[in-house]
Short mmCIF file of C-alpha atoms in Angstrom, two decimals:
data_model
loop_
_atom_site.label_atom_id
_atom_site.label_comp_id
_atom_site.label_asym_id
_atom_site.label_seq_id
_atom_site.Cartn_x
_atom_site.Cartn_y
_atom_site.Cartn_z
CA MET U 1 95.74 -43.13 161.32
CA ASN U 2 98.43 -42.20 158.89
CA ARG U 3 101.49 -40.05 159.58
CA ASN U 4 99.93 -36.88 158.18
CA GLU U 5 96.71 -37.24 160.30
CA LYS U 6 98.81 -37.77 163.37
CA LYS U 7 100.66 -34.61 162.55
CA THR U 8 97.48 -32.61 162.08
CA GLY U 9 96.28 -33.92 165.39
CA MET U 10 99.10 -32.11 167.13
CA ARG U 11 98.30 -28.87 165.57
CA LEU U 12 95.52 -26.25 165.91
CA THR U 13 95.12 -23.04 163.99
CA ILE U 14 92.67 -20.44 165.16
CA ASN U 15 91.69 -16.95 164.34
CA SER U 16 92.67 -14.36 166.92
CA SER U 17 89.40 -14.12 168.71
CA THR U 18 88.82 -14.79 172.38
CA ASP U 19 85.78 -17.00 171.66
CA ARG U 20 88.35 -19.52 170.45
CA LEU U 21 90.12 -19.80 173.76
CA ARG U 22 87.96 -22.71 175.07
CA GLU U 23 88.87 -24.67 171.92
CA VAL U 24 92.55 -23.99 172.65
CA ARG U 25 92.12 -25.29 176.21
CA ASP U 26 90.28 -28.37 175.12
CA PHE U 27 92.85 -29.11 172.45
CA VAL U 28 95.79 -28.75 174.77
CA SER U 29 94.05 -30.53 177.62
CA ASP U 30 93.34 -33.57 175.38
CA ARG U 31 97.01 -33.81 174.20
CA ALA U 32 98.46 -33.32 177.68
CA ARG U 33 96.14 -36.07 179.07
CA ASP U 34 97.17 -38.31 176.17
CA ALA U 35 100.80 -37.58 177.03
CA GLY U 36 100.20 -38.95 180.56
CA PHE U 37 99.98 -35.70 182.66
CA ARG U 38 97.74 -35.86 185.75
CA ASP U 39 94.61 -33.75 185.91
CA GLU U 40 96.08 -30.83 187.90
CA VAL U 41 98.98 -30.44 185.47
CA VAL U 42 96.62 -30.75 182.51
CA HIS U 43 94.79 -27.83 183.95
CA THR U 44 98.00 -25.84 184.48
CA ILE U 45 99.17 -26.37 180.90
CA ALA U 46 95.69 -25.48 179.42
CA LEU U 47 95.62 -22.22 181.57
CA CYS U 48 99.09 -21.21 180.49
CA CYS U 49 98.19 -21.74 176.83
CA ASP U 50 95.00 -19.67 177.28
CA GLU U 51 97.09 -16.91 178.90
CA ALA U 52 99.71 -16.96 176.10
CA CYS U 53 97.04 -16.88 173.40
CA THR U 54 95.12 -14.13 175.23
CA ASN U 55 98.41 -12.07 175.31
CA VAL U 56 98.87 -12.61 171.55
CA ILE U 57 95.36 -11.43 170.86
CA LYS U 58 95.57 -8.42 173.16
CA HIS U 59 99.20 -7.33 172.57
CA ALA U 60 100.50 -8.79 169.28
CA TYR U 61 97.19 -8.37 167.35
CA ALA U 62 95.68 -5.41 169.36
CA ASN U 63 92.40 -7.32 169.63
CA ALA U 64 91.99 -7.67 165.76
CA PRO U 65 89.89 -10.93 165.61
CA ASP U 66 90.79 -12.06 162.08
CA ARG U 67 94.50 -12.85 162.31
CA GLU U 68 96.01 -16.28 162.78
CA ILE U 69 97.43 -18.18 165.83
CA ASP U 70 98.97 -21.52 165.39
CA ILE U 71 99.32 -23.94 168.28
CA ARG U 72 101.63 -26.82 167.93
CA ILE U 73 102.28 -29.67 170.43
CA ILE U 74 105.56 -31.55 170.58
CA PRO U 75 105.40 -34.43 172.96
CA ARG U 76 108.73 -35.85 174.07
CA ARG U 77 109.66 -38.60 176.58
CA ASP U 78 110.45 -36.27 179.41
CA GLU U 79 108.39 -33.16 178.53
CA MET U 80 105.72 -31.66 176.36
CA GLU U 81 106.38 -28.40 174.44
CA ILE U 82 103.72 -26.19 173.09
CA VAL U 83 104.73 -23.59 170.44
CA ILE U 84 102.39 -20.72 169.83
CA THR U 85 103.00 -18.83 166.63
CA HIS U 86 101.76 -15.47 165.47
CA ASP U 87 102.73 -12.80 162.92
CA GLY U 88 101.63 -9.75 164.90
CA GLU U 89 103.69 -7.11 166.68
CA SER U 90 106.61 -8.49 168.48
CA PHE U 91 106.79 -7.91 172.18
CA ASP U 92 109.59 -8.99 174.40
CA PRO U 93 108.18 -10.50 177.50
CA ASP U 94 111.67 -10.74 178.93
CA THR U 95 111.62 -7.02 179.40
CA ILE U 96 108.51 -7.31 181.54
CA LYS U 97 109.25 -8.06 185.19
CA SER U 98 106.89 -10.28 187.16
CA PRO U 99 105.16 -8.17 189.77
CA ASP U 100 105.67 -8.29 193.52
CA MET U 101 102.26 -9.70 194.22
CA LYS U 102 102.08 -8.12 197.83
CA GLU U 103 102.83 -4.69 196.28
CA TYR U 104 100.58 -5.39 193.29
CA LEU U 105 97.53 -6.26 195.44
CA SER U 106 98.05 -3.48 198.06
CA HIS U 107 98.06 -0.87 195.31
CA TYR U 108 95.05 -2.46 193.55
CA ARG U 109 97.04 -2.77 190.27
CA LYS U 110 95.45 -4.33 187.22
CA GLY U 111 96.68 -6.42 184.38
CA GLY U 112 99.97 -8.20 183.68
CA LEU U 113 98.97 -11.28 185.59
CA GLY U 114 98.90 -13.77 182.71
CA LEU U 115 102.69 -13.65 182.09
CA HIS U 116 103.26 -13.91 185.78
CA LEU U 117 101.03 -17.17 185.90
CA ILE U 118 102.80 -18.67 182.88
CA ARG U 119 106.27 -18.08 184.43
CA SER U 120 105.08 -19.53 187.75
CA LEU U 121 103.57 -22.66 186.27
CA MET U 122 105.59 -23.79 183.28
CA ASP U 123 109.11 -25.22 183.57
CA LYS U 124 110.53 -23.33 180.64
CA VAL U 125 109.24 -20.29 178.71
CA PHE U 126 111.16 -18.73 175.84
CA TYR U 127 110.45 -16.66 172.75
CA LYS U 128 111.92 -16.94 169.28
CA GLN U 129 111.77 -15.27 165.94
CA GLY U 130 110.19 -17.84 163.60
CA ASN U 131 110.11 -17.87 159.78
CA GLY U 132 109.67 -14.42 158.22
CA SER U 133 107.69 -12.10 160.40
CA ARG U 134 106.46 -14.89 162.59
CA TYR U 135 107.15 -15.03 166.27
CA GLU U 136 107.02 -18.14 168.56
CA VAL U 137 106.19 -18.48 172.24
CA HIS U 138 107.55 -21.78 173.60
CA LEU U 139 106.00 -23.38 176.75
CA VAL U 140 107.53 -26.52 178.23
CA LYS U 141 106.27 -28.73 181.02
CA PHE U 142 108.46 -31.62 182.30
CA HIS U 143 106.76 -34.91 183.26
CA SER U 144 108.87 -34.90 186.37
CA SER U 145 107.62 -31.56 187.70
CA PRO U 146 105.52 -31.68 190.85
CA MET A 1 76.45 -21.63 173.13
CA SER A 2 77.47 -19.44 176.04
CA THR A 3 80.16 -20.90 178.23
CA PHE A 4 79.51 -18.50 181.16
CA LYS A 5 76.53 -17.46 183.07
CA ILE A 6 75.85 -15.06 186.00
CA GLU A 7 72.86 -15.12 188.14
CA HIS A 8 72.15 -12.29 190.58
CA ARG A 9 70.11 -12.75 193.74
CA GLU A 10 69.98 -11.38 197.30
CA ASN A 11 70.78 -13.09 200.61
CA ASN A 12 70.17 -11.09 203.79
CA ALA A 13 70.27 -7.83 201.82
CA ILE A 14 73.74 -8.85 200.32
CA ASN A 15 74.10 -9.10 196.58
CA VAL A 16 75.08 -12.58 195.46
CA LEU A 17 76.45 -13.45 192.05
CA ASP A 18 76.34 -17.15 191.11
CA LEU A 19 78.97 -17.77 188.48
CA LYS A 20 78.74 -20.78 186.24
CA GLY A 21 81.11 -22.13 183.62
CA TYR A 22 84.26 -20.61 182.15
CA LEU A 23 85.56 -17.26 183.14
CA ASP A 24 88.26 -16.15 180.66
CA ALA A 25 89.21 -13.22 178.46
CA HIS A 26 86.12 -13.80 176.34
CA THR A 27 83.56 -13.98 179.10
CA ALA A 28 85.23 -11.52 181.60
CA PRO A 29 83.44 -8.53 180.03
CA GLU A 30 80.06 -10.02 181.19
CA LEU A 31 81.25 -10.02 184.82
CA GLU A 32 82.54 -6.54 184.40
CA LYS A 33 79.14 -5.32 183.18
CA THR A 34 77.41 -6.94 186.17
CA PHE A 35 79.88 -5.37 188.76
CA GLN A 36 79.47 -2.06 187.02
CA SER A 37 75.66 -2.21 187.16
CA LEU A 38 75.84 -3.10 190.86
CA ILE A 39 78.06 -0.12 191.53
CA ASP A 40 76.01 2.15 189.40
CA THR A 41 72.98 1.32 191.63
CA ASN A 42 74.97 1.76 194.87
CA ARG A 43 74.99 -1.92 195.72
CA PHE A 44 78.50 -2.49 197.29
CA ARG A 45 78.07 -5.56 199.50
CA ILE A 46 78.77 -8.30 197.10
CA ILE A 47 79.45 -12.16 197.46
CA VAL A 48 80.62 -14.08 194.40
CA ASN A 49 79.49 -17.69 194.78
CA CYS A 50 81.90 -19.78 192.75
CA ARG A 51 80.28 -23.23 193.28
CA ASP A 52 79.60 -23.76 189.64
CA LEU A 53 82.66 -21.84 188.32
CA THR A 54 84.65 -24.43 186.38
CA TYR A 55 87.52 -22.35 185.21
CA ILE A 56 89.19 -18.97 185.75
CA SER A 57 92.11 -17.27 184.02
CA SER A 58 93.91 -14.09 184.86
CA ALA A 59 91.34 -12.14 182.77
CA GLY A 60 88.74 -13.20 185.34
CA LEU A 61 90.99 -12.34 188.20
CA GLY A 62 91.49 -8.83 186.69
CA VAL A 63 87.83 -8.10 186.95
CA PHE A 64 87.86 -8.43 190.75
CA MET A 65 90.95 -6.18 190.88
CA ALA A 66 89.20 -3.63 188.75
CA TYR A 67 86.29 -3.18 191.03
CA ILE A 68 87.54 -3.84 194.63
CA GLU A 69 88.82 -0.33 195.17
CA ASP A 70 85.56 1.31 194.19
CA VAL A 71 83.60 -1.13 196.27
CA ARG A 72 85.62 -0.65 199.36
CA ARG A 73 85.73 3.20 199.07
CA ASN A 74 81.96 2.86 199.47
CA GLN A 75 82.24 0.78 202.59
CA GLY A 76 81.41 -2.43 200.84
CA ASP A 77 83.37 -5.52 199.83
CA ILE A 78 83.64 -8.35 197.35
CA LYS A 79 83.80 -11.69 199.19
CA LEU A 80 84.16 -15.00 197.43
CA SER A 81 82.86 -18.38 198.43
CA ASN A 82 82.50 -22.05 197.38
CA MET A 83 85.54 -22.27 195.20
CA SER A 84 86.71 -25.62 193.80
CA PRO A 85 90.36 -26.39 194.63
CA LYS A 86 91.26 -25.87 190.96
CA VAL A 87 89.79 -22.36 190.96
CA PHE A 88 91.20 -21.58 194.45
CA ASN A 89 94.67 -22.59 193.39
CA VAL A 90 94.72 -19.86 190.66
CA PHE A 91 93.65 -17.22 193.17
CA ASP A 92 96.10 -18.56 195.74
CA LEU A 93 99.04 -18.62 193.36
CA LEU A 94 98.67 -14.95 192.73
CA GLY A 95 98.22 -14.18 196.46
CA PHE A 96 94.65 -13.07 196.18
CA PRO A 97 93.70 -14.43 199.56
CA LEU A 98 95.77 -11.61 201.07
CA LEU A 99 93.31 -9.09 199.57
CA TYR A 100 89.94 -10.98 199.39
CA GLU A 101 88.05 -12.85 201.88
CA ILE A 102 87.49 -16.38 200.49
CA THR A 103 85.10 -18.50 202.46
CA PRO A 104 84.18 -22.26 202.11
CA ASP A 105 80.48 -21.47 202.10
CA GLU A 106 78.22 -18.50 201.19
CA ALA A 107 76.75 -18.50 204.75
CA ASP A 108 80.23 -17.69 206.12
CA ALA A 109 80.57 -14.81 203.81
CA VAL A 110 77.25 -13.50 204.78
CA LYS A 111 78.26 -13.85 208.50
CA LYS A 112 81.44 -11.89 207.86
CA PHE A 113 79.40 -9.09 206.34
CA GLN A 114 77.06 -9.08 209.29
CA GLU A 115 79.96 -9.14 211.79
CA THR A 116 82.14 -6.29 210.51
CA GLY A 117 81.81 -5.65 206.83
CA LYS A 118 85.48 -4.55 206.97
CA PRO A 119 87.65 -6.02 204.18
CA PRO A 120 91.20 -7.29 205.03
CA LYS A 121 94.13 -5.14 204.01
CA ALA A 122 96.75 -6.41 201.71
CA GLY A 123 100.25 -6.61 203.07
CA LYS A 124 99.32 -6.48 206.62
#
């Protein structure tokens, strides 16, 4: 495998349709497994990428299915970083508070659970303005996390 | 190829939904449709058997939240059974066992319906 192929193997570009979510999960799971994460953590990472892509489709692209989402994996010695890039509407998840789940459930509230899951399960989550009008969601999992 | 399937059957006059495959933002509308059709036909005693459910994301959990109030207002309940540890962990992480009865086996869920039919209250 040459350098270029290897680089391509760490990147997946999909259109913004929910029928591509399984592909995202499979792609991220394979890379996480290759990086040495155990099964439970592989599932966690794939779930968080699914949630992040779902949020992009729903909120950044308002369910338009023909936009682009780029998923890039950066494996490092101590961690794996996943960068999800889109050029839709920016939304600042830092302004969204995680719900108090007891209160949430007792009032039968709906929605907003994806971000809560991501924050609970990943070791680092941050958002950055990318090139031009592109926005990046960064998810990081440490190899040392339980 | 569909990655999610729902089969509907009855067990002791209780509606059982057997879920199979992957429940995510793409497939959640199928489950919504099924719940809606049960409610539209006044069937409020529901067990969701998760034995063959491989995966669930928050979009799937959101479907249970969307219908539980309606179902309980009509003296029914949604109980869940036979979850794999992987699927249970997602429910557990979000505190859903506070609001939903989750039993190891379908038979336990049937028994609970026969005993009381009363759902647990969150936050109590």
